Amino acid sequence: KEYDNLKNHYEKAQQKMGLLRGEQKGKIEKYKDLTNEFKKTAIDFGNNFAELRDKFREQSEINKISYCGIVVEDSNNDRYLLLQPINDKNDTAEHNDTKIFEANDGELTTYQVKSLTSKTLNKMIKNAGGYGDFHSCGGIDSIKAKQKWNEYQTQEPFVAALKEALTNSKMALNQNWAEFAWDFKECNTYDKIAKEVDMKSYILQKGKISIDKITDLVKNNGCLLLPVVNQDVTSETRVLKNQFSKDWQMIFDENLKEYRLHPEFSIIYRQPTPDYPCPGEKRYSRFQMIGSFQCEIVPQKDDFVPKAVQIKIFNDKDIQKKEVDAFNKKVYLGDNYYIIGIDRGIKQLATLCVLNKKGVVQGDFDIYTRTFNTEKKQWEHTWLRKDGILDLSNLRVETTIDGKKVLVDLSVIKTHKGENLQTVKLKQLAYIRKLQYQMQYAEDCVLTFFKNNPTEADIEKNIGDLITPYKEGSHYADLPTKQIKDMLEQFKTLCDEKRDKEKRELCELDAAENLKSGVVANMVGVVAYLVEKYEYKVYISLENLCRAYRYATDGLNGQTIPSTSQDPSVNFMEQENMVLAGVGTYRFFEMQLLKKLFRMQQDEKIVNLVPAFRSVDNYEKIVRHDKTNGDQYVNYSFGIVHFVDPKNTSQCCPWCDEKAKNNFSRNSGKDKNSLFCKTCGISTVKGEEKQGDKYNKRIHLHLDLIRNGDDNGAYHIARKTLDNIKKNES
């Protein structure tokens, strides 16, 4: 108590000294004037940058490269974004003076996009007032298009008038749309016209500009010159190390019509890195602005499905089922194929097992680590070990100095603080999930906690009053305090203003997006690497997430949540909001994987391994057998992806198929993560390993690579799809 009293007196004295110091400084005119000047500069800079940022992010028209920017390429093949000043719409004089698009002479190459999309076309059809030149030929009723679009777009007079507008309107002639070389002869519906527009309406125009001209534009005319980060700038010799840099390079290859520079871009700003470990290093100590682009891939083939049609198919489940079935019939991988099974883990985030057609586990994956060579100033990869079944959450595909792709174990790469960065990410994600759980089910407790703990210091000190630790007992290592405070502030605002929809979104996965996106991107990259390794002769087996699984625990008190079979009203969507990081991230991973599989690069071609219909109803569609056959579920396929019922996948002996809980356990040993089967005698418990009765009969399947429950789950997820494919083949 005496210490606390002294501490309180000290803090009060410190506050009074601070006030007195500020008061004395305020009496010095020069100091006061300097302070006010700094404030004014900071406010002006903040306002100007906020305005610039909002214009880039919120006004889609201003993001078009053909409106306000060009890509500049130097002799080293480095590329930059040159932006002209963004002014108010009424102030056009200064905007026109820069004339960056008219320059066509100099030693540097320029690129700008000339394009038209079906999205823009639809907007012009419905807005005759804003696009008078497009409507100059007449025949298009914009009011009917707005009010009765579904009916109006099928009428022959409209289709004919639309073709005329695209060919002979003032806008078509002024902008020389004839360059797109459309062929509307077979286009007797709006959807076919839109598809023709999306496939062909893109030209990357080349020009020239001089360094002197750029210097004048930047120094005297308010233009910005920003580096573009899509290219690989990590070494003097340009090496296309990742898919992003490969995509970026393909955009500028005149022979590849599928790769396009997306007409919208973003501006990223980086703040100085706090507590950077090298005080003398200036590299990360300055404010940076960077241009970031996307590569859009539009297949030049007849079965290409535009996004608008994808959405239409997705919104009609009958059409979607028909289209998916038609796609599935085309999927045939021949006689030699592999199955990749992926299990949402309990001990690990996700686990992956590969089987060949005969059911043999494919092991011997080379795993690498990397260290920084301080003399050569570069990262170097060294072989670490061989793995049979992969823990996806700690792996990433990286490219070595000699251009070889390897699997890297992130759990052994340390940060400057000596701790593994990947582990920190997963811990932080778990804390966020726990907070989201509390927001959903204990709103008053959350608001009271934030009222009593308004600062980051308060939150860090008293976080135990709101959520439980991760795995450190009573310690809260790597607590994402700032993000928790931001979420609490947002939660309070949404509660006060009764914005229930936004509050619900905050409590679900999106709030943890930044933390999980990096982990999931690595996981998707590993799967894509394996698909390429096995030459695209791969089926992927995933869990059907429509049913809540047994023995899930909530993120607050560790109590068991009922499964779907125990309580039919409980579904996975509800359950995932109660548990820790692994389950919620797995669903996000599945959706990101589907997006990747729709756009797989095979050399310079695009391969569609799943349908293009934007989503899939596997999260709500369960096909049951007759009740007399028990609680069984039919395998549901989506291209090369098969969704299987995860029931008993980890709680089933891989050697003898025993499922009874009193005979087989996946939670044996001190680590509660080993396998033991009474029926066949197999044991993977450390120090008590045993070979069961079935060992010699099934050793050729390499089942000895299965060491724990998550390994076992991934194996059986793969095996269910293998059994289903063999059944269909027979």
XYZ file of C-alpha atoms in Angstrom:
730
model
C 0.000 0.000 0.000
C 2.843 2.382 0.847
C 4.425 1.644 -2.532
C 1.106 2.284 -4.345
C 0.660 5.627 -2.503
C 4.170 6.719 -3.417
C 3.589 5.690 -7.022
C 0.334 7.695 -7.221
C 2.010 10.804 -5.732
C 4.889 10.415 -8.187
C 2.543 10.132 -11.205
C 0.548 13.209 -10.104
C 3.765 15.193 -9.617
C 4.940 14.071 -13.048
C 1.678 15.314 -14.627
C 1.931 18.691 -12.870
C 5.568 19.092 -13.974
C 4.509 18.358 -17.556
C 1.779 20.982 -17.437
C 4.139 23.536 -15.905
C 6.750 22.796 -18.580
C 4.183 23.265 -21.366
C 2.966 26.500 -19.782
C 6.497 27.954 -19.649
C 7.172 26.959 -23.278
C 3.928 28.662 -24.321
C 5.264 31.982 -22.998
C 8.185 31.898 -25.466
C 6.896 33.393 -28.739
C 9.458 31.771 -31.063
C 8.786 28.323 -29.597
C 5.016 28.866 -29.791
C 5.243 30.015 -33.427
C 7.401 27.017 -34.332
C 4.966 24.616 -32.640
C 2.009 26.142 -34.497
C 3.889 25.875 -37.796
C 4.546 22.189 -37.166
C 0.866 21.645 -36.330
C -0.246 23.432 -39.491
C 2.184 21.415 -41.640
C 1.043 18.146 -40.085
C -2.653 18.991 -40.546
C -2.152 20.120 -44.155
C -0.145 17.026 -45.012
C -2.701 14.753 -43.324
C -5.636 16.389 -45.107
C -3.933 16.344 -48.501
C -2.843 12.750 -48.209
C -6.274 11.645 -46.936
C -7.868 13.336 -49.941
C -5.413 11.668 -52.314
C -5.953 8.274 -50.683
C -9.754 8.589 -50.820
C -9.656 9.506 -54.485
C -7.551 6.465 -55.280
C -9.683 4.106 -53.258
C -13.229 5.354 -53.691
C -13.500 6.818 -57.178
C -13.205 3.961 -59.629
C -12.990 6.236 -62.656
C -9.983 8.055 -61.236
C -8.168 4.741 -60.776
C -8.208 4.002 -64.493
C -4.672 4.128 -65.869
C -5.970 5.590 -69.140
C -7.382 8.531 -67.202
C -4.629 9.619 -64.853
C -1.459 7.570 -65.201
C 0.955 5.665 -67.408
C 3.526 2.947 -66.763
C 7.101 4.003 -67.557
C 9.847 1.465 -68.330
C 13.570 2.283 -68.165
C 16.549 0.600 -69.850
C 16.885 -1.841 -66.923
C 13.280 -3.064 -67.440
C 12.251 -1.506 -64.130
C 8.793 0.015 -64.293
C 7.227 3.006 -62.559
C 3.827 4.641 -62.310
C 3.639 8.272 -63.508
C 0.515 10.035 -62.232
C -0.827 13.388 -63.302
C -2.273 15.705 -60.611
C -5.758 14.854 -59.378
C -7.838 18.011 -59.140
C -11.483 18.814 -58.616
C -13.676 18.083 -61.638
C -14.311 21.794 -62.133
C -10.605 22.609 -62.218
C -9.453 21.180 -65.573
C -6.906 23.765 -66.740
C -3.943 22.509 -64.705
C -5.010 18.918 -65.335
C -4.749 19.445 -69.113
C -1.412 21.285 -68.946
C 0.553 18.188 -67.920
C -0.252 16.285 -71.155
C 1.550 13.131 -70.056
C -0.385 11.026 -72.559
C 0.628 13.160 -75.531
C 4.371 12.733 -75.024
C 5.707 10.211 -77.558
C 9.402 10.972 -77.836
C 12.340 10.001 -75.649
C 14.546 7.205 -74.372
C 11.991 5.598 -72.012
C 9.064 3.339 -72.992
C 5.526 4.064 -71.807
C 2.461 1.817 -71.570
C -1.171 2.789 -71.179
C -4.334 0.713 -71.273
C -7.129 1.137 -73.783
C -9.977 -1.083 -72.644
C -13.712 -1.575 -72.278
C -15.455 -4.049 -69.986
C -18.991 -5.422 -69.880
C -19.365 -3.752 -66.481
C -18.718 -0.332 -68.038
C -20.913 -1.245 -71.009
C -23.836 -2.018 -68.682
C -23.330 1.309 -66.928
C -23.419 3.220 -70.241
C -26.557 1.408 -71.418
C -28.476 2.498 -68.297
C -27.262 6.125 -68.231
C -28.195 7.988 -71.431
C -27.679 11.373 -69.772
C -24.117 10.699 -68.704
C -23.098 8.887 -71.895
C -24.851 10.815 -74.656
C -22.181 10.016 -77.262
C -22.740 6.296 -76.708
C -26.504 6.735 -77.203
C -26.089 8.955 -80.310
C -27.445 6.267 -82.680
C -30.655 5.871 -80.636
C -32.636 2.680 -80.129
C -31.562 1.984 -76.530
C -34.157 2.768 -73.841
C -32.094 3.445 -70.708
C -35.222 3.697 -68.519
C -36.412 0.214 -69.490
C -32.855 -1.032 -69.061
C -32.847 0.265 -65.493
C -36.327 -0.856 -64.495
C -36.766 -4.175 -66.369
C -33.253 -5.254 -67.275
C -33.809 -9.035 -67.205
C -36.672 -8.717 -69.665
C -35.248 -5.872 -71.778
C -31.812 -7.411 -72.453
C -33.394 -10.349 -74.335
C -35.311 -8.213 -76.870
C -34.018 -8.298 -80.456
C -34.399 -4.506 -81.133
C -32.214 -3.784 -78.074
C -29.523 -6.266 -79.176
C -29.447 -4.704 -82.664
C -29.271 -1.154 -81.242
C -26.462 -2.166 -78.888
C -24.386 -3.557 -81.772
C -24.952 -0.294 -83.649
C -23.860 1.796 -80.645
C -20.688 -0.257 -80.225
C -19.868 0.136 -83.909
C -21.085 3.542 -85.133
C -21.906 5.806 -82.160
C -19.940 9.035 -81.646
C -18.118 7.420 -78.721
C -17.201 4.343 -80.770
C -15.823 6.494 -83.599
C -14.053 9.043 -81.358
C -12.325 6.342 -79.320
C -11.704 4.125 -82.369
C -13.283 0.996 -80.903
C -12.778 -0.639 -84.304
C -9.252 -1.432 -83.012
C -10.784 -4.070 -80.748
C -11.841 -6.096 -83.838
C -15.141 -7.307 -82.390
C -17.122 -9.893 -84.349
C -20.814 -9.614 -83.452
C -22.174 -11.851 -86.252
C -22.958 -14.762 -83.928
C -23.841 -12.541 -80.966
C -27.644 -12.688 -80.864
C -27.964 -12.059 -77.085
C -26.642 -9.452 -74.674
C -24.575 -12.092 -72.803
C -22.746 -13.043 -76.014
C -22.061 -9.374 -76.819
C -20.746 -8.838 -73.273
C -18.492 -11.900 -73.590
C -17.083 -10.603 -76.911
C -16.417 -7.219 -75.290
C -14.667 -8.749 -72.270
C -12.496 -11.053 -74.392
C -11.294 -8.550 -77.003
C -11.580 -5.021 -75.588
C -8.012 -4.597 -74.390
C -4.988 -2.978 -76.009
C -1.730 -2.126 -74.202
C -0.490 0.898 -76.110
C 3.259 1.599 -76.245
C 4.836 5.029 -76.484
C 7.956 7.026 -75.587
C 8.846 9.704 -73.056
C 12.112 11.425 -72.120
C 13.751 11.715 -68.726
C 13.732 15.512 -69.132
C 9.965 15.442 -69.682
C 9.398 13.296 -66.575
C 11.672 15.591 -64.543
C 9.660 18.619 -65.628
C 6.328 16.886 -64.907
C 7.406 15.839 -61.402
C 9.242 19.031 -60.357
C 7.090 21.682 -62.004
C 3.664 20.157 -62.719
C 2.822 18.218 -59.585
C 3.066 14.714 -61.094
C 4.046 11.719 -58.958
C 6.573 9.045 -59.985
C 6.160 5.875 -57.925
C 7.958 2.508 -58.058
C 5.813 -0.506 -58.963
C 6.261 -3.404 -56.532
C 4.898 -6.250 -58.680
C 8.334 -6.696 -60.231
C 11.148 -8.538 -58.466
C 13.607 -5.908 -57.226
C 15.485 -7.999 -54.660
C 18.641 -8.489 -56.703
C 20.622 -6.810 -59.441
C 20.040 -9.699 -61.849
C 16.335 -9.894 -62.644
C 14.971 -13.345 -61.804
C 11.255 -14.149 -61.989
C 11.109 -15.831 -58.598
C 7.373 -15.894 -57.908
C 4.077 -15.994 -59.753
C 3.408 -12.305 -59.097
C 6.559 -11.212 -60.895
C 5.918 -13.758 -63.673
C 2.380 -12.428 -64.176
C 3.689 -8.874 -64.211
C 6.248 -9.729 -66.883
C 3.699 -11.588 -69.041
C 1.516 -8.468 -69.179
C 4.121 -6.794 -71.380
C 4.605 -9.778 -73.717
C 2.770 -8.834 -76.915
C 2.240 -12.510 -77.817
C 0.288 -13.311 -74.632
C -3.207 -11.893 -75.061
C -4.599 -13.509 -71.908
C -2.514 -11.462 -69.460
C -3.777 -7.938 -68.936
C -2.877 -4.975 -66.808
C -5.942 -4.443 -64.665
C -7.236 -0.908 -65.302
C -7.379 -0.165 -61.572
C -4.428 0.161 -59.234
C -3.825 1.019 -55.605
C -1.350 3.261 -53.829
C 0.247 1.775 -50.731
C 2.038 3.843 -48.138
C 4.506 2.384 -45.677
C 5.269 3.991 -42.369
C 8.756 3.763 -40.817
C 9.333 0.440 -39.086
C 9.392 0.961 -35.285
C 12.251 -0.504 -33.247
C 14.155 -1.606 -36.339
C 17.199 -3.513 -34.966
C 19.851 -1.625 -36.972
C 19.914 2.043 -35.815
C 22.386 3.038 -38.533
C 20.288 1.450 -41.299
C 18.202 4.071 -43.124
C 16.364 1.699 -45.428
C 13.200 1.375 -43.329
C 13.289 4.756 -41.630
C 11.485 6.781 -44.270
C 7.906 7.187 -45.448
C 7.263 5.332 -48.724
C 4.506 5.399 -51.366
C 4.275 2.490 -53.797
C 2.076 1.660 -56.801
C 0.503 -1.819 -56.776
C -1.203 -3.440 -59.783
C -3.123 -6.604 -60.484
C -2.717 -8.930 -63.423
C -6.089 -9.837 -64.896
C -6.258 -13.080 -66.856
C -8.953 -13.362 -69.532
C -8.785 -16.729 -71.357
C -9.071 -16.374 -75.133
C -11.218 -19.444 -75.720
C -14.862 -20.175 -76.438
C -15.643 -21.751 -73.068
C -14.493 -18.621 -71.213
C -17.160 -17.578 -68.674
C -17.306 -13.808 -67.919
C -17.728 -12.715 -64.302
C -21.261 -11.433 -64.914
C -22.296 -14.889 -66.150
C -20.499 -16.521 -63.210
C -22.593 -14.453 -60.815
C -25.772 -15.328 -62.714
C -24.953 -19.040 -62.493
C -24.068 -18.751 -58.802
C -27.390 -17.069 -57.980
C -29.428 -19.869 -59.583
C -28.715 -23.176 -57.843
C -30.407 -25.290 -60.518
C -28.237 -23.763 -63.248
C -25.166 -24.036 -61.023
C -25.759 -27.748 -60.429
C -26.178 -28.326 -64.172
C -22.984 -26.403 -65.019
C -20.926 -28.059 -62.270
C -22.092 -31.512 -63.377
C -21.123 -30.672 -66.972
C -17.664 -29.510 -65.838
C -17.159 -32.610 -63.673
C -17.838 -34.913 -66.635
C -14.853 -33.352 -68.435
C -12.511 -34.052 -65.516
C -10.466 -37.153 -66.321
C -6.871 -37.465 -65.142
C -6.032 -40.793 -66.750
C -4.859 -43.993 -65.086
C -2.046 -42.469 -63.026
C -3.198 -39.851 -60.529
C -2.655 -38.685 -56.955
C -4.937 -37.602 -54.115
C -4.064 -34.660 -51.862
C -6.014 -34.896 -48.604
C -6.143 -31.830 -46.329
C -7.431 -32.007 -42.766
C -8.367 -29.052 -40.559
C -6.150 -29.888 -37.647
C -6.605 -29.557 -33.916
C -2.943 -29.565 -32.889
C -1.906 -28.020 -36.223
C -3.682 -25.500 -38.431
C -4.011 -27.880 -41.401
C -2.296 -31.130 -42.369
C -1.689 -32.550 -45.859
C -1.244 -36.158 -46.983
C -0.637 -37.367 -50.562
C -1.718 -40.817 -51.794
C -1.096 -42.408 -55.158
C -3.753 -44.416 -57.022
C -2.834 -47.552 -55.029
C -3.293 -45.781 -51.692
C 0.425 -45.511 -50.912
C 1.388 -42.489 -48.795
C 3.828 -40.336 -50.771
C 6.579 -39.215 -48.396
C 10.132 -37.935 -48.854
C 9.307 -34.238 -49.200
C 12.517 -32.214 -48.884
C 12.126 -29.431 -46.321
C 14.509 -26.464 -46.234
C 15.335 -23.584 -43.934
C 17.013 -20.283 -44.761
C 19.577 -18.029 -43.151
C 20.913 -14.622 -44.070
C 24.478 -14.535 -45.376
C 25.815 -11.244 -43.989
C 28.881 -11.282 -46.248
C 27.003 -11.814 -49.509
C 23.958 -9.832 -48.264
C 21.474 -12.482 -49.383
C 19.209 -15.222 -48.055
C 20.464 -18.769 -48.608
C 18.471 -22.016 -48.382
C 19.848 -25.186 -46.802
C 18.323 -28.671 -46.630
C 16.752 -29.374 -43.236
C 14.964 -32.762 -43.278
C 12.514 -35.040 -45.095
C 8.818 -35.081 -44.169
C 6.171 -37.631 -45.041
C 2.984 -35.809 -44.078
C 3.082 -32.012 -44.122
C 2.029 -29.455 -41.500
C 0.706 -26.802 -43.901
C 0.557 -24.012 -41.339
C 4.349 -23.743 -41.066
C 5.365 -24.212 -44.705
C 5.947 -21.787 -47.546
C 7.185 -22.198 -51.112
C 10.294 -20.099 -51.756
C 12.729 -19.788 -54.652
C 16.430 -20.374 -54.092
C 19.216 -18.258 -55.593
C 19.539 -20.700 -58.499
C 15.791 -20.492 -59.247
C 14.685 -23.795 -57.672
C 11.338 -23.921 -55.816
C 11.587 -25.482 -52.344
C 9.393 -26.004 -49.271
C 10.640 -23.912 -46.339
C 9.781 -24.576 -42.676
C 8.968 -21.157 -41.220
C 8.873 -22.488 -37.663
C 12.686 -22.672 -37.522
C 13.351 -19.202 -38.973
C 13.784 -16.737 -36.144
C 12.960 -13.034 -35.977
C 15.454 -10.486 -34.651
C 13.853 -11.046 -31.225
C 14.728 -14.726 -31.437
C 11.180 -16.006 -31.882
C 9.522 -17.609 -34.844
C 7.371 -15.086 -36.729
C 4.864 -17.681 -37.953
C 4.110 -18.815 -34.409
C 3.496 -15.213 -33.408
C 0.978 -14.818 -36.233
C -1.012 -17.873 -35.190
C -1.006 -16.821 -31.553
C -2.318 -13.393 -32.480
C -5.019 -14.918 -34.626
C -6.120 -17.106 -31.715
C -6.414 -14.036 -29.455
C -8.541 -12.261 -32.065
C -10.812 -15.297 -32.392
C -11.269 -15.397 -28.607
C -12.208 -11.707 -28.588
C -14.673 -12.262 -31.448
C -16.290 -15.039 -29.444
C -16.744 -12.718 -26.474
C -18.219 -10.002 -28.697
C -20.802 -12.475 -29.952
C -21.846 -14.017 -26.671
C -20.914 -11.553 -23.902
C -21.520 -8.076 -25.340
C -22.047 -6.371 -21.955
C -18.845 -7.880 -20.547
C -16.849 -6.610 -23.520
C -18.261 -3.077 -23.246
C -17.657 -2.991 -19.483
C -14.093 -4.221 -19.950
C -13.358 -1.499 -22.510
C -14.923 1.174 -20.287
C -12.626 0.157 -17.429
C -9.579 -0.397 -19.677
C -9.541 2.316 -22.359
C -5.787 2.363 -23.103
C -3.431 -0.218 -24.623
C -1.549 -0.387 -21.319
C -4.784 -1.101 -19.429
C -5.820 -3.764 -21.930
C -2.453 -5.524 -21.737
C -2.495 -5.443 -17.947
C -6.057 -6.722 -17.462
C -6.725 -8.808 -20.586
C -7.196 -11.859 -18.373
C -10.551 -10.409 -17.287
C -11.832 -10.840 -20.854
C -10.112 -13.757 -22.622
C -7.991 -16.757 -21.698
C -4.310 -17.152 -22.684
C -3.234 -19.017 -25.816
C -0.985 -21.847 -24.612
C 1.345 -20.098 -22.191
C -0.566 -20.760 -18.993
C -1.099 -17.374 -17.349
C 1.077 -15.436 -19.828
C -0.137 -13.461 -22.841
C 2.927 -13.423 -25.076
C 2.635 -11.564 -28.411
C -0.776 -10.148 -27.553
C -1.935 -7.935 -30.506
C -2.846 -5.108 -28.143
C -3.272 -2.379 -30.752
C -5.597 -4.473 -32.904
C -7.627 -5.503 -29.850
C -8.015 -1.842 -28.842
C -9.074 -0.895 -32.391
C -11.639 -3.698 -32.441
C -13.008 -2.684 -29.036
C -13.376 0.936 -30.160
C -15.163 -0.140 -33.316
C -17.362 -2.567 -31.372
C -18.453 0.153 -28.934
C -19.320 2.537 -31.785
C -21.350 -0.114 -33.604
C -23.209 -1.033 -30.407
C -23.978 2.623 -29.583
C -25.265 3.274 -33.112
C -27.115 -0.082 -33.307
C -25.413 -1.067 -36.587
C -26.092 -4.782 -36.134
C -24.947 -5.998 -39.566
C -21.517 -4.363 -39.260
C -21.243 -5.573 -35.676
C -21.920 -9.124 -36.818
C -19.219 -8.824 -39.496
C -16.736 -7.560 -36.890
C -17.418 -10.637 -34.768
C -16.786 -13.021 -37.659
C -13.692 -13.854 -39.694
C -13.173 -10.581 -41.541
C -11.758 -8.773 -38.527
C -8.854 -11.225 -38.424
C -8.298 -10.984 -42.184
C -4.872 -9.368 -42.091
C -3.485 -11.875 -39.623
C -4.777 -14.978 -41.358
C -4.323 -13.924 -44.986
C -0.524 -14.333 -44.933
C -0.743 -17.787 -43.360
C -3.448 -18.913 -45.793
C -1.558 -17.538 -48.820
C 1.408 -19.729 -47.825
C -0.854 -22.779 -47.446
C -2.439 -22.253 -50.880
C 1.038 -21.800 -52.372
C 2.162 -25.181 -51.011
C -0.856 -26.961 -52.524
C -0.295 -25.242 -55.893
C 3.373 -26.316 -55.745
C 2.342 -29.967 -55.215
C -0.247 -29.832 -58.014
C 2.535 -28.680 -60.338
C 4.965 -31.279 -58.915
C 2.536 -34.090 -59.801
C 1.996 -32.601 -63.284
C -1.646 -31.620 -62.622
C -2.692 -35.289 -62.296
C -4.186 -34.548 -58.884
C -7.520 -34.748 -57.109
C -7.833 -32.644 -53.955
C -9.885 -33.955 -51.048
C -11.279 -31.380 -48.599
C -13.625 -31.529 -45.657
C -17.268 -30.715 -46.239
C -17.681 -27.977 -43.660
C -21.453 -28.092 -43.381
C -21.422 -30.197 -40.229
C -20.029 -29.216 -36.862
C -17.562 -31.798 -35.613
C -17.316 -33.443 -32.217
C -15.137 -32.315 -29.326
C -14.784 -28.704 -30.479
C -14.152 -26.357 -27.560
C -15.217 -22.759 -27.289
C -12.623 -20.005 -27.116
C -13.525 -18.764 -23.648
C -13.982 -21.552 -21.161
C -12.843 -24.711 -22.959
C -16.265 -26.369 -22.688
C -17.273 -28.846 -25.388
C -19.621 -27.610 -28.123
C -22.235 -30.095 -29.393
C -21.737 -31.496 -32.890
C -24.348 -31.596 -35.650
C -25.164 -35.243 -34.909
C -25.693 -34.384 -31.223
C -27.698 -31.232 -31.951
C -29.027 -30.808 -35.555
C -29.471 -27.058 -35.005
C -25.692 -26.593 -34.645
C -23.907 -26.062 -37.953
C -20.280 -25.424 -38.741
C -20.796 -21.711 -39.413
C -21.964 -21.222 -35.826
C -19.401 -23.530 -34.339
C -16.386 -21.969 -36.043
C -16.992 -18.641 -34.325
C -16.520 -20.326 -30.949
C -13.260 -22.115 -31.528
C -9.647 -21.117 -31.941
C -7.697 -20.142 -35.034
C -7.442 -23.454 -36.862
C -11.048 -24.121 -37.832
C -11.990 -20.616 -38.959
C -8.852 -20.314 -41.018
C -9.490 -23.650 -42.723
C -12.743 -22.419 -44.264
C -11.024 -19.276 -45.531
C -8.239 -21.488 -46.878
C -10.700 -23.669 -48.797
C -12.273 -20.679 -50.551
C -8.879 -19.152 -51.428
C -7.725 -22.528 -52.751
C -10.762 -22.752 -55.055
C -9.907 -19.312 -56.461
C -6.333 -20.424 -57.095
C -7.370 -23.685 -58.762
C -9.597 -21.787 -61.154
C -6.550 -19.880 -62.354
C -3.560 -22.208 -62.351
C -0.617 -21.318 -64.594
C 0.828 -24.160 -66.614
C 3.858 -22.650 -68.342
C 2.269 -19.694 -70.167
C -1.237 -21.193 -70.328
C -4.109 -20.921 -67.884
C -5.600 -24.168 -66.592
C -9.075 -24.271 -65.012
C -9.141 -27.152 -62.526
C -12.481 -26.154 -60.965
C -15.594 -24.475 -62.426
C -15.667 -20.699 -62.819
C -18.800 -20.076 -60.861
C -17.264 -17.977 -58.073
C -18.487 -20.135 -55.211
C -19.884 -23.530 -54.356
C -22.745 -24.676 -52.149
C -20.803 -27.398 -50.380
C -21.223 -25.552 -47.085
C -24.961 -26.072 -47.077
C -25.490 -29.067 -49.340
C -25.420 -32.516 -47.748
C -26.635 -35.561 -49.661
C -27.642 -38.307 -47.268
C -28.197 -41.985 -47.905
C -31.285 -43.724 -46.650
C -31.522 -43.633 -42.843
C -31.368 -47.414 -42.764
C -27.757 -47.150 -43.935
C -26.847 -44.883 -41.048
C -25.629 -41.308 -40.957
C -23.648 -41.428 -44.206
C -22.820 -38.633 -46.623
C -22.175 -38.702 -50.344
C -18.899 -37.342 -51.716
C -19.522 -33.991 -53.471
C -17.109 -33.017 -56.260
C -16.306 -29.607 -57.743
C -13.875 -30.100 -60.627
C -10.765 -31.824 -59.279
C -11.860 -30.951 -55.715
C -13.890 -33.491 -53.749
C -15.678 -32.533 -50.543
C -15.982 -35.441 -48.121
C -17.648 -36.010 -44.793
C -14.928 -35.674 -42.121
C -16.706 -37.979 -39.676
C -14.278 -40.444 -38.009
C -11.371 -39.412 -40.243
C -8.975 -38.847 -37.349
C -10.725 -41.336 -35.041
C -10.086 -44.389 -37.235
C -7.060 -46.690 -37.138
C -5.090 -46.423 -40.421
C -3.892 -50.040 -40.074
C -7.065 -51.976 -39.194
C -9.881 -49.372 -39.624
C -10.984 -49.692 -35.974
C -13.331 -46.796 -35.049
C -14.508 -47.680 -31.528
C -13.253 -45.062 -29.050
C -12.560 -47.595 -26.337
C -10.231 -49.446 -28.750
C -8.581 -46.654 -30.749
C -7.272 -43.304 -29.506
C -5.672 -40.358 -31.324
C -4.850 -38.612 -28.022
C -2.435 -41.064 -26.424
C 0.908 -40.336 -24.789
C 2.092 -37.404 -22.715
C 1.616 -35.028 -25.625
C -1.982 -36.275 -26.112
C -1.196 -36.438 -29.821
C -0.190 -40.034 -30.568
C -2.054 -43.070 -31.939
C -2.804 -46.291 -30.064
C -5.050 -49.170 -31.164
C -5.999 -52.075 -28.905
C -7.412 -54.059 -31.808
C -4.241 -54.363 -33.922
C -1.673 -53.194 -31.332
C -0.175 -50.277 -33.258
C 1.303 -47.428 -31.150
C 3.092 -44.206 -32.114
C 3.508 -43.059 -28.490
C 7.076 -41.796 -28.017
C 9.180 -44.477 -26.317
C 6.356 -47.021 -26.656
C 6.254 -47.479 -30.449
C 4.792 -50.830 -31.499
C 4.076 -52.583 -34.779
C 0.594 -54.063 -34.852
C -0.778 -57.312 -36.275
C -1.527 -55.662 -39.632
C 1.930 -54.046 -39.916
C 3.553 -56.464 -42.363
C 0.423 -56.754 -44.515
C 0.128 -52.986 -45.036
C 3.735 -51.763 -44.669
C 3.893 -51.229 -48.458
C 1.359 -48.392 -48.004
C 3.924 -46.425 -45.890
C 1.389 -45.984 -43.086
C 4.285 -45.674 -40.635
C 4.481 -42.019 -41.764
C 1.215 -41.394 -39.871
C 2.335 -40.310 -36.400
C -0.557 -38.360 -34.837
C -4.246 -37.524 -35.064
C -3.856 -34.713 -37.592
C -1.718 -36.932 -39.861
C -4.373 -39.613 -39.530
C -7.165 -37.167 -40.399
C -5.401 -35.992 -43.566
C -4.764 -39.622 -44.600
C -8.409 -40.627 -44.241
C -9.650 -37.447 -45.956
C -7.529 -38.472 -48.965
C -8.556 -42.100 -48.718
C -12.283 -41.281 -48.772
C -11.897 -39.539 -52.120
C -9.712 -42.379 -53.444
C -12.358 -44.942 -52.460
C -15.078 -42.826 -54.081
C -13.134 -42.455 -57.366
C -12.459 -46.204 -57.514
C -16.146 -46.869 -56.893
C -17.104 -44.556 -59.766
C -14.487 -46.151 -62.049
C -15.859 -49.623 -61.350
